[in-house]
Amino acid sequence: MQELHNNIEKSTRKIFRIFFGSKLYKKKKWESLSNDLLGVDLYLNYNGNKRLYLYLEDETINSIMDSLLIDKDIQPSDKVASDIIREMACLITGNAVEDECEELRISTPSRFQNIKPINENTLNFSSKLGNLSIGIEDI
């Protein structure tokens, strides 16, 4: 599981650098987990069944959407935000596990149902765009 955590961390850093020109800083603990979170759950079969969840604070996804939109007059919708988070989860996961497992299966990300507690196994990041958290658990 530690190897997967390391690969997810590297992948997340790479995705943020390439797509948003932003460095990520690992946080020891989540300092200000707001109640306004957007996120997805993604299930994968990678050395056993796992659940990956990606949470972004509302302000973080707004910053990401602002950086992606060319026409600043367009008001992004909640659906656009969900689509962006789903794609981020797929990019991060796919990049982390590519060519690592012959039996790899990744589900389509879905909007999270219940917020899981942030704990020591959760990867917490801050950046100029805001805060995000990624967790992986065996199921």
PDB file of C-alpha atoms in Angstrom:
ATOM      1  CA  MET A   1       0.000   0.000   0.000  1.00  0.00           C
ATOM      2  CA  GLN A   2       2.918   2.358   0.734  1.00  0.00           C
ATOM      3  CA  GLU A   3       4.166   2.017  -2.835  1.00  0.00           C
ATOM      4  CA  LEU A   4       0.722   2.985  -4.142  1.00  0.00           C
ATOM      5  CA  HIS A   5       0.672   6.001  -1.789  1.00  0.00           C
ATOM      6  CA  ASN A   6       4.073   7.082  -3.102  1.00  0.00           C
ATOM      7  CA  ASN A   7       2.985   6.639  -6.722  1.00  0.00           C
ATOM      8  CA  ILE A   8      -0.244   8.597  -6.122  1.00  0.00           C
ATOM      9  CA  GLU A   9       1.749  11.413  -4.502  1.00  0.00           C
ATOM     10  CA  LYS A  10       4.206  11.586  -7.434  1.00  0.00           C
ATOM     11  CA  SER A  11       1.368  11.455  -9.944  1.00  0.00           C
ATOM     12  CA  THR A  12      -0.598  14.214  -8.197  1.00  0.00           C
ATOM     13  CA  ARG A  13       2.451  16.466  -8.146  1.00  0.00           C
ATOM     14  CA  LYS A  14       3.077  15.786 -11.840  1.00  0.00           C
ATOM     15  CA  ILE A  15      -0.548  16.477 -12.853  1.00  0.00           C
ATOM     16  CA  PHE A  16      -0.622  19.778 -10.954  1.00  0.00           C
ATOM     17  CA  ARG A  17       2.708  20.868 -12.408  1.00  0.00           C
ATOM     18  CA  ILE A  18       1.767  20.014 -15.997  1.00  0.00           C
ATOM     19  CA  PHE A  19      -1.843  21.182 -16.076  1.00  0.00           C
ATOM     20  CA  PHE A  20      -1.850  24.064 -13.619  1.00  0.00           C
ATOM     21  CA  GLY A  21       1.783  25.150 -13.323  1.00  0.00           C
ATOM     22  CA  SER A  22       1.472  24.734  -9.572  1.00  0.00           C
ATOM     23  CA  LYS A  23       3.683  23.025  -7.032  1.00  0.00           C
ATOM     24  CA  LEU A  24       2.072  20.960  -4.311  1.00  0.00           C
ATOM     25  CA  TYR A  25       3.183  21.058  -0.710  1.00  0.00           C
ATOM     26  CA  LYS A  26       2.492  18.064   1.474  1.00  0.00           C
ATOM     27  CA  LYS A  27       0.759  18.918   4.711  1.00  0.00           C
ATOM     28  CA  LYS A  28       1.222  16.885   7.866  1.00  0.00           C
ATOM     29  CA  LYS A  29      -2.389  17.514   8.845  1.00  0.00           C
ATOM     30  CA  TRP A  30      -5.380  19.213   7.330  1.00  0.00           C
ATOM     31  CA  GLU A  31      -5.513  22.601   8.988  1.00  0.00           C
ATOM     32  CA  SER A  32      -8.817  23.967   7.758  1.00  0.00           C
ATOM     33  CA  LEU A  33     -11.046  21.308   6.307  1.00  0.00           C
ATOM     34  CA  SER A  34     -14.051  23.313   5.234  1.00  0.00           C
ATOM     35  CA  ASN A  35     -17.531  21.878   4.979  1.00  0.00           C
ATOM     36  CA  ASP A  36     -17.651  23.000   1.360  1.00  0.00           C
ATOM     37  CA  LEU A  37     -15.979  20.026  -0.300  1.00  0.00           C
ATOM     38  CA  LEU A  38     -16.296  18.568  -3.741  1.00  0.00           C
ATOM     39  CA  GLY A  39     -14.917  15.171  -4.496  1.00  0.00           C
ATOM     40  CA  VAL A  40     -15.148  11.779  -6.059  1.00  0.00           C
ATOM     41  CA  ASP A  41     -14.754   8.142  -5.142  1.00  0.00           C
ATOM     42  CA  LEU A  42     -12.936   5.863  -7.527  1.00  0.00           C
ATOM     43  CA  TYR A  43     -12.665   2.105  -7.146  1.00  0.00           C
ATOM     44  CA  LEU A  44      -9.784   0.111  -8.508  1.00  0.00           C
ATOM     45  CA  ASN A  45      -8.491  -3.403  -8.487  1.00  0.00           C
ATOM     46  CA  TYR A  46      -4.781  -2.972  -7.964  1.00  0.00           C
ATOM     47  CA  ASN A  47      -3.219  -5.657  -5.799  1.00  0.00           C
ATOM     48  CA  GLY A  48      -6.652  -6.073  -4.241  1.00  0.00           C
ATOM     49  CA  ASN A  49      -9.760  -3.913  -4.198  1.00  0.00           C
ATOM     50  CA  LYS A  50      -9.192  -0.315  -3.193  1.00  0.00           C
ATOM     51  CA  ARG A  51     -11.146   2.905  -2.929  1.00  0.00           C
ATOM     52  CA  LEU A  52      -9.462   6.176  -3.820  1.00  0.00           C
ATOM     53  CA  TYR A  53     -11.123   9.427  -2.875  1.00  0.00           C
ATOM     54  CA  LEU A  54     -10.192  12.898  -3.981  1.00  0.00           C
ATOM     55  CA  TYR A  55     -11.547  15.892  -2.046  1.00  0.00           C
ATOM     56  CA  LEU A  56     -11.043  19.514  -3.001  1.00  0.00           C
ATOM     57  CA  GLU A  57     -12.223  22.529  -1.108  1.00  0.00           C
ATOM     58  CA  ASP A  58     -14.781  24.578  -3.001  1.00  0.00           C
ATOM     59  CA  GLU A  59     -12.290  27.440  -3.367  1.00  0.00           C
ATOM     60  CA  THR A  60      -9.709  25.045  -4.818  1.00  0.00           C
ATOM     61  CA  ILE A  61     -11.975  23.758  -7.576  1.00  0.00           C
ATOM     62  CA  ASN A  62     -12.995  27.346  -8.369  1.00  0.00           C
ATOM     63  CA  SER A  63      -9.307  28.277  -8.760  1.00  0.00           C
ATOM     64  CA  ILE A  64      -8.736  25.243 -10.972  1.00  0.00           C
ATOM     65  CA  MET A  65     -11.711  26.092 -13.169  1.00  0.00           C
ATOM     66  CA  ASP A  66     -10.526  29.708 -13.452  1.00  0.00           C
ATOM     67  CA  SER A  67      -7.106  28.509 -14.606  1.00  0.00           C
ATOM     68  CA  LEU A  68      -8.653  26.188 -17.223  1.00  0.00           C
ATOM     69  CA  LEU A  69     -11.250  28.549 -18.675  1.00  0.00           C
ATOM     70  CA  ILE A  70     -10.166  30.651 -21.605  1.00  0.00           C
ATOM     71  CA  ASP A  71     -13.376  32.690 -21.754  1.00  0.00           C
ATOM     72  CA  LYS A  72     -13.570  34.332 -18.331  1.00  0.00           C
ATOM     73  CA  ASP A  73     -17.201  35.397 -18.982  1.00  0.00           C
ATOM     74  CA  ILE A  74     -18.360  31.779 -18.734  1.00  0.00           C
ATOM     75  CA  GLN A  75     -19.700  30.868 -15.321  1.00  0.00           C
ATOM     76  CA  PRO A  76     -18.690  27.259 -14.612  1.00  0.00           C
ATOM     77  CA  SER A  77     -21.410  24.996 -13.294  1.00  0.00           C
ATOM     78  CA  ASP A  78     -21.418  22.330 -10.607  1.00  0.00           C
ATOM     79  CA  LYS A  79     -21.493  19.718 -13.377  1.00  0.00           C
ATOM     80  CA  VAL A  80     -18.321  21.157 -14.918  1.00  0.00           C
ATOM     81  CA  ALA A  81     -16.647  21.081 -11.498  1.00  0.00           C
ATOM     82  CA  SER A  82     -17.633  17.432 -11.004  1.00  0.00           C
ATOM     83  CA  ASP A  83     -16.362  16.529 -14.474  1.00  0.00           C
ATOM     84  CA  ILE A  84     -13.013  18.199 -13.803  1.00  0.00           C
ATOM     85  CA  ILE A  85     -12.598  16.372 -10.486  1.00  0.00           C
ATOM     86  CA  ARG A  86     -13.499  13.046 -12.119  1.00  0.00           C
ATOM     87  CA  GLU A  87     -10.907  13.611 -14.836  1.00  0.00           C
ATOM     88  CA  MET A  88      -8.288  14.614 -12.267  1.00  0.00           C
ATOM     89  CA  ALA A  89      -8.936  11.408 -10.299  1.00  0.00           C
ATOM     90  CA  CYS A  90      -8.596   9.300 -13.464  1.00  0.00           C
ATOM     91  CA  LEU A  91      -5.410  11.089 -14.562  1.00  0.00           C
ATOM     92  CA  ILE A  92      -3.810  10.808 -11.130  1.00  0.00           C
ATOM     93  CA  THR A  93      -4.728   7.144 -10.701  1.00  0.00           C
ATOM     94  CA  GLY A  94      -3.922   6.085 -14.254  1.00  0.00           C
ATOM     95  CA  ASN A  95      -0.547   7.819 -14.164  1.00  0.00           C
ATOM     96  CA  ALA A  96       0.275   6.261 -10.773  1.00  0.00           C
ATOM     97  CA  VAL A  97      -0.443   2.662 -11.728  1.00  0.00           C
ATOM     98  CA  GLU A  98       0.313   2.536 -15.460  1.00  0.00           C
ATOM     99  CA  ASP A  99       2.051  -0.676 -16.498  1.00  0.00           C
ATOM    100  CA  GLU A 100       2.218  -1.814 -12.871  1.00  0.00           C
ATOM    101  CA  CYS A 101      -0.522  -4.421 -12.853  1.00  0.00           C
ATOM    102  CA  GLU A 102      -1.852  -6.653 -15.621  1.00  0.00           C
ATOM    103  CA  GLU A 103      -5.241  -7.076 -13.931  1.00  0.00           C
ATOM    104  CA  LEU A 104      -5.816  -3.366 -13.330  1.00  0.00           C
ATOM    105  CA  ARG A 105      -9.435  -2.195 -13.378  1.00  0.00           C
ATOM    106  CA  ILE A 106     -10.454   1.380 -12.595  1.00  0.00           C
ATOM    107  CA  SER A 107     -14.087   2.368 -12.156  1.00  0.00           C
ATOM    108  CA  THR A 108     -15.668   5.528 -13.449  1.00  0.00           C
ATOM    109  CA  PRO A 109     -15.335   8.081 -10.631  1.00  0.00           C
ATOM    110  CA  SER A 110     -18.585   9.038  -8.939  1.00  0.00           C
ATOM    111  CA  ARG A 111     -19.417  11.949  -6.686  1.00  0.00           C
ATOM    112  CA  PHE A 112     -18.579  10.990  -3.122  1.00  0.00           C
ATOM    113  CA  GLN A 113     -21.397   9.710  -0.985  1.00  0.00           C
ATOM    114  CA  ASN A 114     -19.930  10.168   2.468  1.00  0.00           C
ATOM    115  CA  ILE A 115     -16.889  12.152   3.483  1.00  0.00           C
ATOM    116  CA  LYS A 116     -14.330   9.805   4.954  1.00  0.00           C
ATOM    117  CA  PRO A 117     -12.323  11.065   7.906  1.00  0.00           C
ATOM    118  CA  ILE A 118      -8.989  12.623   7.065  1.00  0.00           C
ATOM    119  CA  ASN A 119      -6.302  10.582   8.825  1.00  0.00           C
ATOM    120  CA  GLU A 120      -2.590   9.867   8.799  1.00  0.00           C
ATOM    121  CA  ASN A 121      -2.932   7.701   5.675  1.00  0.00           C
ATOM    122  CA  THR A 122      -4.489  10.546   3.713  1.00  0.00           C
ATOM    123  CA  LEU A 123      -2.297  12.617   1.424  1.00  0.00           C
ATOM    124  CA  ASN A 124      -3.012  16.273   2.133  1.00  0.00           C
ATOM    125  CA  PHE A 125      -1.682  18.997  -0.133  1.00  0.00           C
ATOM    126  CA  SER A 126      -1.750  22.739  -0.402  1.00  0.00           C
ATOM    127  CA  SER A 127      -0.884  24.817  -3.453  1.00  0.00           C
ATOM    128  CA  LYS A 128      -1.406  28.270  -4.854  1.00  0.00           C
ATOM    129  CA  LEU A 129      -4.749  26.933  -6.092  1.00  0.00           C
ATOM    130  CA  GLY A 130      -5.888  25.711  -2.666  1.00  0.00           C
ATOM    131  CA  ASN A 131      -6.140  22.509  -0.642  1.00  0.00           C
ATOM    132  CA  LEU A 132      -6.857  18.948  -1.675  1.00  0.00           C
ATOM    133  CA  SER A 133      -6.809  15.550  -0.068  1.00  0.00           C
ATOM    134  CA  ILE A 134      -6.399  12.054  -1.504  1.00  0.00           C
ATOM    135  CA  GLY A 135      -7.078   8.904   0.426  1.00  0.00           C
ATOM    136  CA  ILE A 136      -6.646   5.253  -0.436  1.00  0.00           C
ATOM    137  CA  GLU A 137      -8.151   2.386   1.480  1.00  0.00           C
ATOM    138  CA  ASP A 138      -8.497  -1.348   1.082  1.00  0.00           C
ATOM    139  CA  ILE A 139     -12.051  -2.563   0.708  1.00  0.00           C
TER     140      ILE A 139
END
